[in-house]
PDB file of C-alpha atoms in Angstrom:
ATOM      1  CA  UNK T  25       0.026  -0.044  -0.072  1.00 60.00           C
ATOM      2  CA  UNK T  26       1.326   3.304  -0.891  1.00 76.00           C
ATOM      3  CA  UNK T  27       1.505   5.819   2.110  1.00 88.00           C
ATOM      4  CA  UNK T  28       2.844   8.607   0.048  1.00 95.00           C
ATOM      5  CA  UNK T  29       0.424  12.108   0.202  1.00 96.00           C
ATOM      6  CA  UNK T  30      -0.538  12.502  -3.435  1.00 97.00           C
ATOM      7  CA  UNK T  31       0.240  15.974  -4.839  1.00 96.00           C
ATOM      8  CA  UNK T  32      -1.880  18.065  -7.314  1.00 96.00           C
ATOM      9  CA  UNK T  33      -0.589  20.683  -8.891  1.00 95.00           C
ATOM     10  CA  UNK T  34      -2.698  23.731 -10.527  1.00 94.00           C
ATOM     11  CA  UNK T  35      -1.043  25.624 -12.879  1.00 95.00           C
ATOM     12  CA  UNK T  36      -2.068  28.224 -15.976  1.00 96.00           C
ATOM     13  CA  UNK T  37      -1.075  31.682 -17.118  1.00 96.00           C
ATOM     14  CA  UNK T  38      -1.782  35.002 -15.351  1.00 93.00           C
ATOM     15  CA  UNK T  39      -5.802  35.323 -14.818  1.00 93.00           C
ATOM     16  CA  UNK T  40      -6.591  32.032 -16.089  1.00 96.00           C
ATOM     17  CA  UNK T  41      -8.724  31.012 -12.956  1.00 94.00           C
ATOM     18  CA  UNK T  42      -6.292  28.958 -10.850  1.00 91.00           C
ATOM     19  CA  UNK T  43      -7.318  30.584  -7.719  1.00 85.00           C
ATOM     20  CA  UNK T  44     -11.227  30.401  -8.685  1.00 88.00           C
ATOM     21  CA  UNK T  45     -10.700  26.833  -8.927  1.00 92.00           C
ATOM     22  CA  UNK T  46      -8.923  26.546  -5.792  1.00 88.00           C
ATOM     23  CA  UNK T  47     -11.229  28.420  -3.933  1.00 84.00           C
ATOM     24  CA  UNK T  48     -14.126  26.373  -5.359  1.00 88.00           C
ATOM     25  CA  UNK T  49     -12.095  23.053  -4.311  1.00 90.00           C
ATOM     26  CA  UNK T  50     -11.359  23.987  -1.019  1.00 85.00           C
ATOM     27  CA  UNK T  51     -15.093  24.591  -0.271  1.00 83.00           C
ATOM     28  CA  UNK T  52     -15.716  20.984  -0.657  1.00 88.00           C
ATOM     29  CA  UNK T  53     -16.347  18.650   2.455  1.00 89.00           C
ATOM     30  CA  UNK T  54     -13.884  16.142   0.763  1.00 91.00           C
ATOM     31  CA  UNK T  55     -10.984  18.608   0.828  1.00 90.00           C
ATOM     32  CA  UNK T  56     -10.732  19.194   4.490  1.00 88.00           C
ATOM     33  CA  UNK T  57      -7.703  17.506   5.272  1.00 91.00           C
ATOM     34  CA  UNK T  58      -5.852  19.185   2.565  1.00 90.00           C
ATOM     35  CA  UNK T  59      -2.704  21.026   2.335  1.00 87.00           C
ATOM     36  CA  UNK T  60      -2.790  24.108   0.259  1.00 86.00           C
ATOM     37  CA  UNK T  61       0.700  25.582  -0.881  1.00 84.00           C
ATOM     38  CA  UNK T  62       0.414  28.715  -2.711  1.00 79.00           C
ATOM     39  CA  UNK T  63       3.111  31.190  -3.774  1.00 70.00           C
ATOM     40  CA  UNK T  64       1.516  34.412  -2.977  1.00 56.00           C
ATOM     41  CA  UNK T  65      -0.774  34.013  -0.116  1.00 42.00           C
ATOM     42  CA  UNK T  66      -2.572  37.295  -0.594  1.00 42.00           C
ATOM     43  CA  UNK T  67      -3.685  36.190  -3.912  1.00 44.00           C
ATOM     44  CA  UNK T  68      -6.373  33.736  -2.259  1.00 45.00           C
ATOM     45  CA  UNK T  69      -9.344  35.178  -1.350  1.00 46.00           C
ATOM     46  CA  UNK T  70      -9.928  33.024   1.976  1.00 45.00           C
ATOM     47  CA  UNK T  71     -11.539  35.683   4.064  1.00 41.00           C
ATOM     48  CA  UNK T  72     -14.999  34.160   3.387  1.00 40.00           C
ATOM     49  CA  UNK T  73     -13.826  30.736   4.508  1.00 43.00           C
ATOM     50  CA  UNK T  74     -12.952  32.271   8.128  1.00 36.00           C
ATOM     51  CA  UNK T  75      -9.682  31.688   9.478  1.00 38.00           C
ATOM     52  CA  UNK T  76      -9.881  29.335  12.787  1.00 45.00           C
ATOM     53  CA  UNK T  77      -6.320  29.652  13.715  1.00 42.00           C
ATOM     54  CA  UNK T  78      -3.109  31.002  12.134  1.00 45.00           C
ATOM     55  CA  UNK T  79       0.768  30.077  12.841  1.00 50.00           C
ATOM     56  CA  UNK T  80       4.117  30.536  11.138  1.00 55.00           C
ATOM     57  CA  UNK T  81       3.268  30.846   7.207  1.00 59.00           C
ATOM     58  CA  UNK T  82       0.116  28.989   7.502  1.00 62.00           C
ATOM     59  CA  UNK T  83      -3.487  29.483   8.352  1.00 61.00           C
ATOM     60  CA  UNK T  84      -6.038  26.474   9.198  1.00 61.00           C
ATOM     61  CA  UNK T  85      -9.372  27.159   7.669  1.00 61.00           C
ATOM     62  CA  UNK T  86     -12.851  26.363   9.274  1.00 62.00           C
ATOM     63  CA  UNK T  87     -13.267  23.811   6.641  1.00 60.00           C
ATOM     64  CA  UNK T  88      -9.918  22.101   7.832  1.00 65.00           C
ATOM     65  CA  UNK T  89      -8.004  22.892   4.930  1.00 67.00           C
ATOM     66  CA  UNK T  90      -4.413  24.186   5.853  1.00 66.00           C
ATOM     67  CA  UNK T  91      -3.123  26.733   3.896  1.00 64.00           C
ATOM     68  CA  UNK T  92       0.959  27.921   3.384  1.00 62.00           C
ATOM     69  CA  UNK T  93       3.078  29.876   1.506  1.00 59.00           C
ATOM     70  CA  UNK T  94       6.190  28.888  -0.400  1.00 60.00           C
ATOM     71  CA  UNK T  95       8.974  30.145   1.798  1.00 52.00           C
ATOM     72  CA  UNK T  96      12.247  29.428   0.226  1.00 57.00           C
ATOM     73  CA  UNK T  97      11.582  26.560  -2.095  1.00 77.00           C
ATOM     74  CA  UNK T  98       8.949  23.985  -2.687  1.00 84.00           C
ATOM     75  CA  UNK T  99      11.376  21.381  -1.186  1.00 85.00           C
ATOM     76  CA  UNK T 100      11.785  23.122   2.039  1.00 83.00           C
ATOM     77  CA  UNK T 101       7.880  23.630   2.217  1.00 84.00           C
ATOM     78  CA  UNK T 102       6.988  20.012   1.659  1.00 90.00           C
ATOM     79  CA  UNK T 103       9.714  19.240   4.112  1.00 89.00           C
ATOM     80  CA  UNK T 104       8.342  21.499   6.650  1.00 86.00           C
ATOM     81  CA  UNK T 105       4.696  20.605   6.396  1.00 88.00           C
ATOM     82  CA  UNK T 106       5.355  16.858   6.827  1.00 90.00           C
ATOM     83  CA  UNK T 107       7.684  17.405   9.913  1.00 90.00           C
ATOM     84  CA  UNK T 108       5.489  19.756  11.505  1.00 88.00           C
ATOM     85  CA  UNK T 109       2.594  17.494  10.876  1.00 91.00           C
ATOM     86  CA  UNK T 110       4.309  14.302  12.338  1.00 92.00           C
ATOM     87  CA  UNK T 111       5.332  16.544  15.412  1.00 93.00           C
ATOM     88  CA  UNK T 112       1.563  17.520  16.071  1.00 91.00           C
ATOM     89  CA  UNK T 113       2.007  21.187  15.476  1.00 85.00           C
ATOM     90  CA  UNK T 114      -0.383  21.160  12.405  1.00 85.00           C
ATOM     91  CA  UNK T 115      -3.546  18.809  11.799  1.00 86.00           C
ATOM     92  CA  UNK T 116      -3.178  15.912   9.621  1.00 90.00           C
ATOM     93  CA  UNK T 117      -3.183  16.047   5.975  1.00 92.00           C
ATOM     94  CA  UNK T 118      -3.837  13.441   3.216  1.00 94.00           C
ATOM     95  CA  UNK T 119      -3.177  15.258   0.177  1.00 95.00           C
ATOM     96  CA  UNK T 120      -1.302  18.301  -1.080  1.00 93.00           C
ATOM     97  CA  UNK T 121      -2.711  21.018  -3.515  1.00 91.00           C
ATOM     98  CA  UNK T 122       0.162  23.490  -5.358  1.00 90.00           C
ATOM     99  CA  UNK T 123      -1.186  26.406  -7.041  1.00 87.00           C
ATOM    100  CA  UNK T 124       1.896  27.897  -9.002  1.00 87.00           C
ATOM    101  CA  UNK T 125       2.437  31.337 -10.106  1.00 84.00           C
ATOM    102  CA  UNK T 126       0.835  32.260 -13.478  1.00 89.00           C
ATOM    103  CA  UNK T 127       4.221  32.907 -14.890  1.00 88.00           C
ATOM    104  CA  UNK T 128       5.831  29.671 -13.661  1.00 85.00           C
ATOM    105  CA  UNK T 129       7.659  27.093 -15.643  1.00 88.00           C
ATOM    106  CA  UNK T 130       6.020  23.676 -14.224  1.00 87.00           C
ATOM    107  CA  UNK T 131       9.220  21.888 -15.243  1.00 89.00           C
ATOM    108  CA  UNK T 132      11.181  22.485 -12.029  1.00 87.00           C
ATOM    109  CA  UNK T 133       8.156  21.990  -9.760  1.00 87.00           C
ATOM    110  CA  UNK T 134       7.749  18.576 -11.401  1.00 90.00           C
ATOM    111  CA  UNK T 135      11.300  17.622 -11.312  1.00 89.00           C
ATOM    112  CA  UNK T 136      11.510  18.321  -7.528  1.00 88.00           C
ATOM    113  CA  UNK T 137       8.211  16.219  -6.853  1.00 91.00           C
ATOM    114  CA  UNK T 138       9.289  13.252  -8.977  1.00 92.00           C
ATOM    115  CA  UNK T 139      13.046  13.088  -8.485  1.00 91.00           C
ATOM    116  CA  UNK T 140      14.002  14.731  -4.996  1.00 90.00           C
ATOM    117  CA  UNK T 141      14.367  11.706  -2.544  1.00 93.00           C
ATOM    118  CA  UNK T 142      13.152  13.447   0.252  1.00 89.00           C
ATOM    119  CA  UNK T 143      10.098  14.461  -1.318  1.00 92.00           C
ATOM    120  CA  UNK T 144       9.638  10.815  -3.034  1.00 95.00           C
ATOM    121  CA  UNK T 145       9.864   9.150   0.299  1.00 94.00           C
ATOM    122  CA  UNK T 146       6.699  11.048   1.464  1.00 95.00           C
ATOM    123  CA  UNK T 147       4.883  12.276  -1.652  1.00 96.00           C
ATOM    124  CA  UNK T 148       3.881  11.386  -5.090  1.00 96.00           C
ATOM    125  CA  UNK T 149       2.749  13.380  -7.783  1.00 96.00           C
ATOM    126  CA  UNK T 150      -0.653  12.598  -8.693  1.00 97.00           C
ATOM    127  CA  UNK T 151      -2.087  15.175 -11.557  1.00 97.00           C
ATOM    128  CA  UNK T 152      -1.692  18.301 -12.897  1.00 97.00           C
ATOM    129  CA  UNK T 153      -4.552  20.702 -13.989  1.00 97.00           C
ATOM    130  CA  UNK T 154      -3.664  23.779 -16.352  1.00 98.00           C
ATOM    131  CA  UNK T 155      -6.196  26.403 -16.256  1.00 98.00           C
ATOM    132  CA  UNK T 156      -6.669  28.319 -19.829  1.00 98.00           C
ATOM    133  CA  UNK T 157      -8.592  31.208 -20.203  1.00 96.00           C
ATOM    134  CA  UNK T 158     -10.776  31.269 -23.389  1.00 97.00           C
ATOM    135  CA  UNK T 159     -10.781  34.748 -23.671  1.00 97.00           C
ATOM    136  CA  UNK T 160      -7.186  35.380 -23.846  1.00 96.00           C
ATOM    137  CA  UNK T 161      -5.745  31.971 -24.001  1.00 97.00           C
ATOM    138  CA  UNK T 162      -4.896  31.938 -27.901  1.00 97.00           C
ATOM    139  CA  UNK T 163      -2.706  35.170 -27.428  1.00 97.00           C
ATOM    140  CA  UNK T 164      -1.175  33.700 -24.073  1.00 97.00           C
ATOM    141  CA  UNK T 165      -0.263  30.589 -25.565  1.00 97.00           C
ATOM    142  CA  UNK T 166       1.298  32.527 -28.784  1.00 97.00           C
ATOM    143  CA  UNK T 167       3.057  35.238 -26.950  1.00 97.00           C
ATOM    144  CA  UNK T 168       4.176  33.285 -23.660  1.00 96.00           C
ATOM    145  CA  UNK T 169       6.212  30.204 -23.877  1.00 95.00           C
ATOM    146  CA  UNK T 170       5.445  29.270 -20.035  1.00 94.00           C
ATOM    147  CA  UNK T 171       1.731  29.064 -21.135  1.00 96.00           C
ATOM    148  CA  UNK T 172       2.637  26.445 -23.842  1.00 96.00           C
ATOM    149  CA  UNK T 173       4.650  24.392 -21.159  1.00 95.00           C
ATOM    150  CA  UNK T 174       1.779  24.731 -18.687  1.00 96.00           C
ATOM    151  CA  UNK T 175      -0.606  23.344 -21.272  1.00 97.00           C
ATOM    152  CA  UNK T 176       1.865  20.739 -22.432  1.00 96.00           C
ATOM    153  CA  UNK T 177       2.294  19.035 -19.126  1.00 96.00           C
ATOM    154  CA  UNK T 178      -1.187  19.059 -18.018  1.00 97.00           C
ATOM    155  CA  UNK T 179      -3.301  15.765 -17.273  1.00 97.00           C
ATOM    156  CA  UNK T 180      -6.283  17.824 -17.778  1.00 98.00           C
ATOM    157  CA  UNK T 181      -6.867  21.148 -19.297  1.00 98.00           C
ATOM    158  CA  UNK T 182      -9.678  23.018 -17.876  1.00 98.00           C
ATOM    159  CA  UNK T 183     -10.825  26.004 -20.032  1.00 98.00           C
ATOM    160  CA  UNK T 184     -12.207  28.939 -18.130  1.00 98.00           C
ATOM    161  CA  UNK T 185     -14.430  32.088 -18.954  1.00 97.00           C
ATOM    162  CA  UNK T 186     -16.351  30.311 -21.333  1.00 97.00           C
ATOM    163  CA  UNK T 187     -19.233  31.990 -20.177  1.00 96.00           C
ATOM    164  CA  UNK T 188     -17.924  35.364 -21.130  1.00 97.00           C
ATOM    165  CA  UNK T 189     -16.598  34.327 -24.685  1.00 97.00           C
ATOM    166  CA  UNK T 190     -18.274  33.248 -27.804  1.00 95.00           C
ATOM    167  CA  UNK T 191     -18.473  29.773 -28.852  1.00 96.00           C
ATOM    168  CA  UNK T 192     -16.037  30.099 -31.735  1.00 95.00           C
ATOM    169  CA  UNK T 193     -13.240  31.267 -29.477  1.00 93.00           C
ATOM    170  CA  UNK T 194     -13.786  28.046 -27.388  1.00 96.00           C
ATOM    171  CA  UNK T 195     -13.727  26.068 -30.662  1.00 96.00           C
ATOM    172  CA  UNK T 196     -10.619  27.893 -31.931  1.00 96.00           C
ATOM    173  CA  UNK T 197      -8.705  27.377 -28.778  1.00 97.00           C
ATOM    174  CA  UNK T 198      -9.980  23.788 -28.259  1.00 97.00           C
ATOM    175  CA  UNK T 199      -8.406  23.127 -31.920  1.00 96.00           C
ATOM    176  CA  UNK T 200      -4.957  24.918 -30.858  1.00 95.00           C
ATOM    177  CA  UNK T 201      -4.630  22.447 -27.965  1.00 95.00           C
ATOM    178  CA  UNK T 202      -5.399  19.622 -29.869  1.00 91.00           C
TER     179      UNK T 202
END
C-alpha cells in the first residue's frame, strides 16, 4: 500500500482562473484534510472561509484546509509541512494541492516532486491541472512560452471563462490545444 501523500498541481497563465478553481475546491467537505501551498498568500481570497487559527506561514481554515506559502523553495515547504504534522504542530493532511504562479515554468516543480529523494519518500505527484482562459488563451499561448509549457504538461486542461466568450473562441482554442 502506498502511504505517500498525493500532490496535485494547479497551474495556468496569469488570470486564467487558478485561484477561482482553488477556492471552489477548498469549499468541498472532501477537501478538509488538504494542505494547500500557494506562491503568494494574498492572492487567494480565503476571508469568506474564516480563519480558525494561524501560525507561522500557515493558516487553518474552518473547513479544515491548511494553507501555507512557499517560503524558500518547494522542497523546504513540503519537508516543513510533513515534519510539523508528524510533531503534531499542524493537523494531519492526506493530500497537497500546489497553486503555481501564473508565470511559472512547471518543469522545475515537477522535477522536484518526481526526483528529489526527500520528497519522493513522502509524496507522489498525482496530477497536473492547467487552467486556460478562453478569452485570452490563444494570445497567451502565442506570446508566452510558459503558457505553452503549462498546457503541455497537463493531465487535465480546464478551459475557463467560457461564459464570457463566444463559442468560436472556445472552438478555436480547443483546436489549438489538440
